[in-house]
PDB file of C-alpha atoms in Angstrom:
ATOM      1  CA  UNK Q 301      23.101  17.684  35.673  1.00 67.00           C
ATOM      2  CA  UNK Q 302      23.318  20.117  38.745  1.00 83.00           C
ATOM      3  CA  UNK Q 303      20.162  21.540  40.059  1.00 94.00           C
ATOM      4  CA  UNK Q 304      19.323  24.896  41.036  1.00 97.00           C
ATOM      5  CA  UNK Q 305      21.674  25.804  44.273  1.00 97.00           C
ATOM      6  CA  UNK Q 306      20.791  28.458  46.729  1.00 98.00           C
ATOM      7  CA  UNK Q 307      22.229  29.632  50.247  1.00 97.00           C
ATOM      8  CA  UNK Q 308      22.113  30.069  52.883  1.00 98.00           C
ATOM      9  CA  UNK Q 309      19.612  27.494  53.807  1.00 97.00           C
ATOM     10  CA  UNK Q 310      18.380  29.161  56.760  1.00 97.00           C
ATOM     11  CA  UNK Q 311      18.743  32.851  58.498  1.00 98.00           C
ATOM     12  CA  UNK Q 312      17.573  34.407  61.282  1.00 98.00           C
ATOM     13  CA  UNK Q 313      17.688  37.743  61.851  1.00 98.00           C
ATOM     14  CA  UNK Q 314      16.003  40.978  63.632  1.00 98.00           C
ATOM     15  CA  UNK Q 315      13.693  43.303  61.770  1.00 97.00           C
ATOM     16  CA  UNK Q 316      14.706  46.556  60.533  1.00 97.00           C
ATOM     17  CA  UNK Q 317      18.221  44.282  59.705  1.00 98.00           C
ATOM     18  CA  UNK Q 318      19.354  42.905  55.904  1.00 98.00           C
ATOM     19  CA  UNK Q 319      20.047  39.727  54.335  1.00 98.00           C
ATOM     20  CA  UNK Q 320      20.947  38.679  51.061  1.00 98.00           C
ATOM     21  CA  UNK Q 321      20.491  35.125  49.603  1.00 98.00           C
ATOM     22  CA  UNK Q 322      22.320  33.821  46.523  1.00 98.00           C
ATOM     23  CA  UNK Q 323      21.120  31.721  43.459  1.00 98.00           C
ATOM     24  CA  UNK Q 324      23.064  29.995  41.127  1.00 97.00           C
ATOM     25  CA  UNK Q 325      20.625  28.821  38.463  1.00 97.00           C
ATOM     26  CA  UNK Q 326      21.255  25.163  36.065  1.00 96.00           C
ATOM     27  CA  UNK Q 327      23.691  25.786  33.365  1.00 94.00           C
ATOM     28  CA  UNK Q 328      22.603  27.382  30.371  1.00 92.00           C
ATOM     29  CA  UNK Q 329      19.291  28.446  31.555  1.00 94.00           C
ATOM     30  CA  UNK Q 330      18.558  32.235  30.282  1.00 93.00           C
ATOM     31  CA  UNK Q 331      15.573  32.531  32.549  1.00 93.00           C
ATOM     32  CA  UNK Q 332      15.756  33.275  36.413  1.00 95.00           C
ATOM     33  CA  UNK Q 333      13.177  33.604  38.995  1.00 96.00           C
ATOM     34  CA  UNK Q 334      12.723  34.387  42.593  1.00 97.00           C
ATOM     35  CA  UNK Q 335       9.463  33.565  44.571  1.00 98.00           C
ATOM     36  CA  UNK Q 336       8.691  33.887  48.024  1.00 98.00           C
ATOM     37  CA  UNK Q 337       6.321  31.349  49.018  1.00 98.00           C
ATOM     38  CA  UNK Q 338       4.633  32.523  52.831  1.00 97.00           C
ATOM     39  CA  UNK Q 339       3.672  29.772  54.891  1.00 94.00           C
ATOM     40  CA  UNK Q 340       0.374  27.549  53.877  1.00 93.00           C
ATOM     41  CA  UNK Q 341       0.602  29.086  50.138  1.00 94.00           C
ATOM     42  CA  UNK Q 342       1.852  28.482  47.125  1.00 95.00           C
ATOM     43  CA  UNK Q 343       5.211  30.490  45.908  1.00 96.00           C
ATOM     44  CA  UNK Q 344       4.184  34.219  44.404  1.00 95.00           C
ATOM     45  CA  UNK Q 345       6.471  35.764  41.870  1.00 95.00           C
ATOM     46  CA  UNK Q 346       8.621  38.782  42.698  1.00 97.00           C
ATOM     47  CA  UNK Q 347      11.155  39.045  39.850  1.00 96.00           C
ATOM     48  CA  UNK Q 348      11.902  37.299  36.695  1.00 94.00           C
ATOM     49  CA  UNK Q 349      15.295  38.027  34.754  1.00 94.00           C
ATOM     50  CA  UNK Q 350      16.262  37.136  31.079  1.00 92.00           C
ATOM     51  CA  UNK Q 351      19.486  36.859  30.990  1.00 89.00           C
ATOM     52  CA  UNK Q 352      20.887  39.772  33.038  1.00 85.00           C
ATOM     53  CA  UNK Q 353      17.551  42.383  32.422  1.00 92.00           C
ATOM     54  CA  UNK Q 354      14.114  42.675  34.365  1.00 93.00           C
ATOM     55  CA  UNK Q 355      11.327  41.038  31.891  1.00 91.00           C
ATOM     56  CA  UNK Q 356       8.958  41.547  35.482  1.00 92.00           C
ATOM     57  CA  UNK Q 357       9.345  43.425  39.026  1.00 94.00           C
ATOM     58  CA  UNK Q 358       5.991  44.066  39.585  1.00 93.00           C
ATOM     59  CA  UNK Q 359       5.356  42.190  42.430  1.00 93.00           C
ATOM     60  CA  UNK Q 360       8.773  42.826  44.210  1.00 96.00           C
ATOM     61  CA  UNK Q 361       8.616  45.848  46.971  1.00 95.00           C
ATOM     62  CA  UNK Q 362      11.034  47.958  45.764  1.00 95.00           C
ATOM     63  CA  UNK Q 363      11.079  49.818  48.498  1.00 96.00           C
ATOM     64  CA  UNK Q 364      13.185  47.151  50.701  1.00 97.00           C
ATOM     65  CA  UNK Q 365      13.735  44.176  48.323  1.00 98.00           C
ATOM     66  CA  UNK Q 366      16.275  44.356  45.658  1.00 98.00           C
ATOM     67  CA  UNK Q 367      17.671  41.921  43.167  1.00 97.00           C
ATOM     68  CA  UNK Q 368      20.718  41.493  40.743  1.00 96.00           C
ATOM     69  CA  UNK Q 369      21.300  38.886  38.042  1.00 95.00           C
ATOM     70  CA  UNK Q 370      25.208  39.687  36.853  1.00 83.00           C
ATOM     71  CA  UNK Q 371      26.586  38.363  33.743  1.00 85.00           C
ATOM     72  CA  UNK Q 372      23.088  36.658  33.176  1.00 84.00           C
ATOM     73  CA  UNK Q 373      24.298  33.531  35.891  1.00 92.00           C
ATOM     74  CA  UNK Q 374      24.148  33.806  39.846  1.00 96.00           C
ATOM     75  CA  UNK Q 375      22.097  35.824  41.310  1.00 97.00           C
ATOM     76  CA  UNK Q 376      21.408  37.534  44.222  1.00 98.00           C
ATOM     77  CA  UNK Q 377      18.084  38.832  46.264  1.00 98.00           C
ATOM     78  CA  UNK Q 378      18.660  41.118  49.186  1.00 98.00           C
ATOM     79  CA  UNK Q 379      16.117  42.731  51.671  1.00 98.00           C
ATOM     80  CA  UNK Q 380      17.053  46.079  53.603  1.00 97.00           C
ATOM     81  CA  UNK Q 381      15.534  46.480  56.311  1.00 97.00           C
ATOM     82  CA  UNK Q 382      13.445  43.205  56.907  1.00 97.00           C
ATOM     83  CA  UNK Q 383       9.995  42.993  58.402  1.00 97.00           C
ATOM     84  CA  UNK Q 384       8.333  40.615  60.358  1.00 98.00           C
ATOM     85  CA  UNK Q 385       5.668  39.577  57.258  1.00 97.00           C
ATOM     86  CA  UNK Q 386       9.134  39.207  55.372  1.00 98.00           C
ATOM     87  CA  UNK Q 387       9.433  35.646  57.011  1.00 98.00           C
ATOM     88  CA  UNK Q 388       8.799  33.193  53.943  1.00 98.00           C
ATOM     89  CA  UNK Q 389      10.613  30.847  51.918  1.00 98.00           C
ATOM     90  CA  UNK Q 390      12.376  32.178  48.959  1.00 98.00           C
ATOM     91  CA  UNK Q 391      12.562  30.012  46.303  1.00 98.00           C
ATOM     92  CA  UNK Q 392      14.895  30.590  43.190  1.00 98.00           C
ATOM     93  CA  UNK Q 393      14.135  28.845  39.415  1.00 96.00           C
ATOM     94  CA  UNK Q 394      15.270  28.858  36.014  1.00 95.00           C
ATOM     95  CA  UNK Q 395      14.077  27.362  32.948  1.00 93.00           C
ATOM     96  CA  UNK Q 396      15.445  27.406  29.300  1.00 90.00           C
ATOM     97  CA  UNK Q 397      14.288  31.010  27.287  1.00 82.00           C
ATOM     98  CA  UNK Q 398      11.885  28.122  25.099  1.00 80.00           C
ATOM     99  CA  UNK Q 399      10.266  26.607  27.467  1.00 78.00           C
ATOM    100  CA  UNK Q 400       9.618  29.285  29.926  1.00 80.00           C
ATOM    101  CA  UNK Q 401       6.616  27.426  31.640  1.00 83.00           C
ATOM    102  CA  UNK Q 402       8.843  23.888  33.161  1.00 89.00           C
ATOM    103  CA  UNK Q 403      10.714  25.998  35.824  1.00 93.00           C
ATOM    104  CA  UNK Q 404      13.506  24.510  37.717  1.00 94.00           C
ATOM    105  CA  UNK Q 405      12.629  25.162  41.807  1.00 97.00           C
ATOM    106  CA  UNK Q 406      16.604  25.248  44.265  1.00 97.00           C
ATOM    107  CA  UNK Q 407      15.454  24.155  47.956  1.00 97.00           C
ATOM    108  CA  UNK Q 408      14.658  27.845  48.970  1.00 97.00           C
ATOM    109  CA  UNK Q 409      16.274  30.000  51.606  1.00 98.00           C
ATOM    110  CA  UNK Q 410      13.695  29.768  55.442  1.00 98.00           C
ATOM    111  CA  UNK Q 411      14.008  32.772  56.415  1.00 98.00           C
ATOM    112  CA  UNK Q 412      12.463  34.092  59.947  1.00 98.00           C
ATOM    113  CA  UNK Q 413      12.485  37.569  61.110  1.00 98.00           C
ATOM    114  CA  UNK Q 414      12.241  38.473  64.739  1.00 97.00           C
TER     115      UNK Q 414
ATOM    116  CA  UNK K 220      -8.374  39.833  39.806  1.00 59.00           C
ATOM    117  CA  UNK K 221      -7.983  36.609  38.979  1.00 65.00           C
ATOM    118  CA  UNK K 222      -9.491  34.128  41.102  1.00 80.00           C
ATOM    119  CA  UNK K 223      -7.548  30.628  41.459  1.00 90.00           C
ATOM    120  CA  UNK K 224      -9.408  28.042  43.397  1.00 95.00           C
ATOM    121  CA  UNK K 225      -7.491  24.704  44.654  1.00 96.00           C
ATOM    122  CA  UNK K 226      -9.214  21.995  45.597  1.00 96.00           C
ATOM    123  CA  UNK K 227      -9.182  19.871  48.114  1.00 97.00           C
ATOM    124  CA  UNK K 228      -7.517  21.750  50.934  1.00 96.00           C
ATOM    125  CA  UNK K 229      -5.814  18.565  52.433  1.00 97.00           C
ATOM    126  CA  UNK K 230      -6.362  14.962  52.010  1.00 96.00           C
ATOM    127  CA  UNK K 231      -5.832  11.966  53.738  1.00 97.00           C
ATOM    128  CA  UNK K 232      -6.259   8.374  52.244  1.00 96.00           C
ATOM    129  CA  UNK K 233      -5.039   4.499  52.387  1.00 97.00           C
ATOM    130  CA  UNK K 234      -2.231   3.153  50.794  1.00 97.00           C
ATOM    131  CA  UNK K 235      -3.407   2.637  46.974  1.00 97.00           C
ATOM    132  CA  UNK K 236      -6.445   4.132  46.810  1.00 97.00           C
ATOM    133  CA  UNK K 237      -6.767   6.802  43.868  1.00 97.00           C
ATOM    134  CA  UNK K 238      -6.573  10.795  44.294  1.00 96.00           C
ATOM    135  CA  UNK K 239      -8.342  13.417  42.691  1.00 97.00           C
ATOM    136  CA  UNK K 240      -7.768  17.256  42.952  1.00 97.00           C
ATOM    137  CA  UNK K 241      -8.447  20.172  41.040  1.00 97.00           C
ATOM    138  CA  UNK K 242      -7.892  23.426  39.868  1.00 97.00           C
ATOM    139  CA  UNK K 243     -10.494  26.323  38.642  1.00 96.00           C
ATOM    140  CA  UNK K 244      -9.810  29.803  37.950  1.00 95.00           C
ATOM    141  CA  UNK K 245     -12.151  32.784  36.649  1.00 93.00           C
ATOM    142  CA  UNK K 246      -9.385  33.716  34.161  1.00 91.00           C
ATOM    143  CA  UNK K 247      -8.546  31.505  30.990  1.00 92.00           C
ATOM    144  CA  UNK K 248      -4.761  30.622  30.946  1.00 91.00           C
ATOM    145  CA  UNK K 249      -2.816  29.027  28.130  1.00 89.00           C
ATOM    146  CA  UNK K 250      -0.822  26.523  30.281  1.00 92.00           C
ATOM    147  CA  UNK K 251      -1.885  24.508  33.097  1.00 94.00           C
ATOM    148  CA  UNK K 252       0.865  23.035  35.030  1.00 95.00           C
ATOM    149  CA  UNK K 253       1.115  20.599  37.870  1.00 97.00           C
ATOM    150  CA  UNK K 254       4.250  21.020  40.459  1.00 97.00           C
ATOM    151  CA  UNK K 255       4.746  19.042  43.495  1.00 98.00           C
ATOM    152  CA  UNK K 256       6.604  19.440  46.541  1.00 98.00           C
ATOM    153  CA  UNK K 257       7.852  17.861  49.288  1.00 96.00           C
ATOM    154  CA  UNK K 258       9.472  19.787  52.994  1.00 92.00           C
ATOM    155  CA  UNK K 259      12.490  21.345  52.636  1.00 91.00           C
ATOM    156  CA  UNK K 260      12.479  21.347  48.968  1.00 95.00           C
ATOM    157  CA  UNK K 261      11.200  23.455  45.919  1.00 96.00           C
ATOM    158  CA  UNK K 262       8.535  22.309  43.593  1.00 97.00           C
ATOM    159  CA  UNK K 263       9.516  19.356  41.021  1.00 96.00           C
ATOM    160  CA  UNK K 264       7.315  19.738  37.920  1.00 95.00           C
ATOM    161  CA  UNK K 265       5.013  16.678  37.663  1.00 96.00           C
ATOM    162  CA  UNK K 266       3.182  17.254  34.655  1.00 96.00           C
ATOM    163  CA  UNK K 267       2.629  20.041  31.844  1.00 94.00           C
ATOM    164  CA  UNK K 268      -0.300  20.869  29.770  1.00 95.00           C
ATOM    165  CA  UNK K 269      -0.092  23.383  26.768  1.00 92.00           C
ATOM    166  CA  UNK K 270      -3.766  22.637  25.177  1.00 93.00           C
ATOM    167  CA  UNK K 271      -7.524  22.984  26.101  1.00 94.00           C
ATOM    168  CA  UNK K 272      -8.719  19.572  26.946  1.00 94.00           C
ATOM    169  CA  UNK K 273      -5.571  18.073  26.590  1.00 94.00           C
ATOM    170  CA  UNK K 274      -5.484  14.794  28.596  1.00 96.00           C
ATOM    171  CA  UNK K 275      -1.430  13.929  29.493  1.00 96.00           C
ATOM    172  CA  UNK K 276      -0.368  11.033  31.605  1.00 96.00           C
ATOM    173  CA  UNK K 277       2.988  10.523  33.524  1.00 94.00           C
ATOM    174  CA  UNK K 278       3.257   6.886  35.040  1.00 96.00           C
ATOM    175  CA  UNK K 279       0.585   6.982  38.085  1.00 97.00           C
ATOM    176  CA  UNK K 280      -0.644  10.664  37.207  1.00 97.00           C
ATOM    177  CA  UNK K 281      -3.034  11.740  34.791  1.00 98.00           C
ATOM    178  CA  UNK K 282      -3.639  15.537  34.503  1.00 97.00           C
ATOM    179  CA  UNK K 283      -6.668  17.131  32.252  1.00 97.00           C
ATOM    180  CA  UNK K 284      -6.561  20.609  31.211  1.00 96.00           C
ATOM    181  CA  UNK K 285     -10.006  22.194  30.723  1.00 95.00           C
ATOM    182  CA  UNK K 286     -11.863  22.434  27.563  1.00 94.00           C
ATOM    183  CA  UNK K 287     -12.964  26.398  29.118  1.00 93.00           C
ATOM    184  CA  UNK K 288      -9.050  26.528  29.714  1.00 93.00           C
ATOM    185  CA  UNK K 289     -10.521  27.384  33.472  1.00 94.00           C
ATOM    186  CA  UNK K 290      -9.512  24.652  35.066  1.00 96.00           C
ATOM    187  CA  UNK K 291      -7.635  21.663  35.446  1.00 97.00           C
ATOM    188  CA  UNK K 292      -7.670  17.940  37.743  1.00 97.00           C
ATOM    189  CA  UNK K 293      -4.854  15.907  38.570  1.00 98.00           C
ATOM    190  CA  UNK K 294      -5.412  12.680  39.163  1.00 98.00           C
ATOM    191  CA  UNK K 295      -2.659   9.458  40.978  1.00 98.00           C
ATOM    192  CA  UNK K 296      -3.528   6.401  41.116  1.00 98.00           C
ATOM    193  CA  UNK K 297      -2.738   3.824  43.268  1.00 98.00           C
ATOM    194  CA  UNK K 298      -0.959   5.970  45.913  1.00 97.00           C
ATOM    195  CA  UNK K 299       1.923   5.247  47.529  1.00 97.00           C
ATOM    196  CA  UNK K 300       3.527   6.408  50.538  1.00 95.00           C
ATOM    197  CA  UNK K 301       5.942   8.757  48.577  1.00 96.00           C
ATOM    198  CA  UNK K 302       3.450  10.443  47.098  1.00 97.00           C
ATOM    199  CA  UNK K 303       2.925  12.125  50.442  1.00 97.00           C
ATOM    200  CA  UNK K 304       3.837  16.377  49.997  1.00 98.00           C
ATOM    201  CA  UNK K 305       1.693  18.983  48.856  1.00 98.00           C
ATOM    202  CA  UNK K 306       0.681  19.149  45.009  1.00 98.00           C
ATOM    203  CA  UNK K 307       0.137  22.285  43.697  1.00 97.00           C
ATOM    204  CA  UNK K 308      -1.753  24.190  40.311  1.00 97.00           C
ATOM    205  CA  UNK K 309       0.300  26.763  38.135  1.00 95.00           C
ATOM    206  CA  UNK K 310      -1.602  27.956  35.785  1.00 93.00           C
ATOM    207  CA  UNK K 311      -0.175  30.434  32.653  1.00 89.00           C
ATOM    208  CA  UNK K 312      -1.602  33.130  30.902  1.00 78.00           C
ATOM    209  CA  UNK K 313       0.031  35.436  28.295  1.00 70.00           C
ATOM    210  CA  UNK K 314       2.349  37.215  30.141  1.00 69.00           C
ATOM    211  CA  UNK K 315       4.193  33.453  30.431  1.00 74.00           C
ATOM    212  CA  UNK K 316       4.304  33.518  34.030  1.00 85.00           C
ATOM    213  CA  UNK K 317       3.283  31.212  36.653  1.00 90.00           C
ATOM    214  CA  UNK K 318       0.512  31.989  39.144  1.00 92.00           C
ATOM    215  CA  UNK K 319       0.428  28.912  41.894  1.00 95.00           C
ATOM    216  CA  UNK K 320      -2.658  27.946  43.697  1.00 94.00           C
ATOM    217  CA  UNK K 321      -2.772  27.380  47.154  1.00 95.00           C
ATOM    218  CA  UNK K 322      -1.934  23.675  47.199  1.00 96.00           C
ATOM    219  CA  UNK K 323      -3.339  20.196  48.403  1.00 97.00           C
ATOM    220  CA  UNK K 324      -1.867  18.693  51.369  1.00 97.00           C
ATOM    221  CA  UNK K 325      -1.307  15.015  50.472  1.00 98.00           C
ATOM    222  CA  UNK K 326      -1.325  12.149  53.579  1.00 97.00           C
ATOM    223  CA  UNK K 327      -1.006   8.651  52.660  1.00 97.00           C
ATOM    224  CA  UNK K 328      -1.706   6.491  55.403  1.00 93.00           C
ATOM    225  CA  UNK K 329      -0.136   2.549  55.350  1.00 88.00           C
TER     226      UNK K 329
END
């Protein structure tokens, strides 16, 4: 069985500029998540999708981050414009709507902003 | 807030002596969860918890959820040089969501 895939692996870029990364979560998996995880700590929620809604955003700083899940698959997170505390590791998961809890972690996207 | 405290920081021991780290929190949760993970890679779930002093076993590991549902310890015995990465607490309340700790550094020296 495929795991979680995300790209790119790595990006650089300059603040005030945007990225995107992409997530394509296991197959048949209803529930996506995307964490960034700063260096030294553990990975913080910032969105969780069923399907293709929002069950949570509340930790996701609307004001540059943004996220889609279409047709309840891939999906994608984007920042506009990045900041230099926006270096992290983004992790994507997904576990089945039952058992919510045993997430499935992709490799994460490094991403450093200069 | 909630307060999540991981325990130890970092470790580093000989090849197959036994670990033990833990987990406490000033919130109850529902779930206690143990993930690990090595560089360049997400967290693989090691072992999963779903009742108060539940005691749960998974070859080398043995993980203990907390009759106060406060906290947790995750025990490996034995180690090995894989079992080098950092280990970290997740912890689940109602909202069914995940809240990490801030992770043990595991070193395994030969």
């Amino acid at each position: 069985e495929a795991g979680v895939a995300q790209s790119p692996r790595y990006k650089i870029i300059e603040k005030r500029q945007s990225v995107a990364f992409w997530c394509n979560p296991i197959s048949g998996h209803a529930t996506l998540y995307w964490y960034q995880q700063i260096l030294g700590q553990g990975p913080k929620l910032l969105i969780q999708f069923q399907n293709n809604g929002v069950v949570d955003d509340s930790q996701l700083p609307k004001d540059r981050f943004s996220a889609e899940r279409l047709k309840g698959v891939d999906s994608t997170l984007k920042i506009q414009p990045a900041k230099l505390e926006d270096s992290a590791v983004y992790l994507c998961a997904s576990s089945l709507l039952e058992r919510s809890y045993e997430q499935y972690f992709g490799p994460g996207t490094r991403l450093t902003v200069t | 807030g909630q307060q999540l405290n991981q325990s130890p920081q970092s470790m580093f021991i000989q090849e197959g002596e036994d670990v033990s780290m833990n987990c406490t929190s000033s919130s109850i949760f529902n779930t206690w969860l143990w993930y690990k993970q090595e560089p360049g890679e997400g967290p693989v779930l090691l072992i999963a918890l779903y009742k108060a002093g539940e005691l749960t076993s998974n070859g080398r590991l043995t993980a203990q959820f907390g009759i106060t549902r406060k906290d947790s310890f995750l025990n490996i015995s034995a180690s090995i040089p894989s079992d080098v990465g950092i280990y970290f607490c997740a912890p689940a309340g109602s909202a069914r969501q995940l809240t990490f700790g801030s992770g043990t550094q595991l070193t395994v020296l030969p």
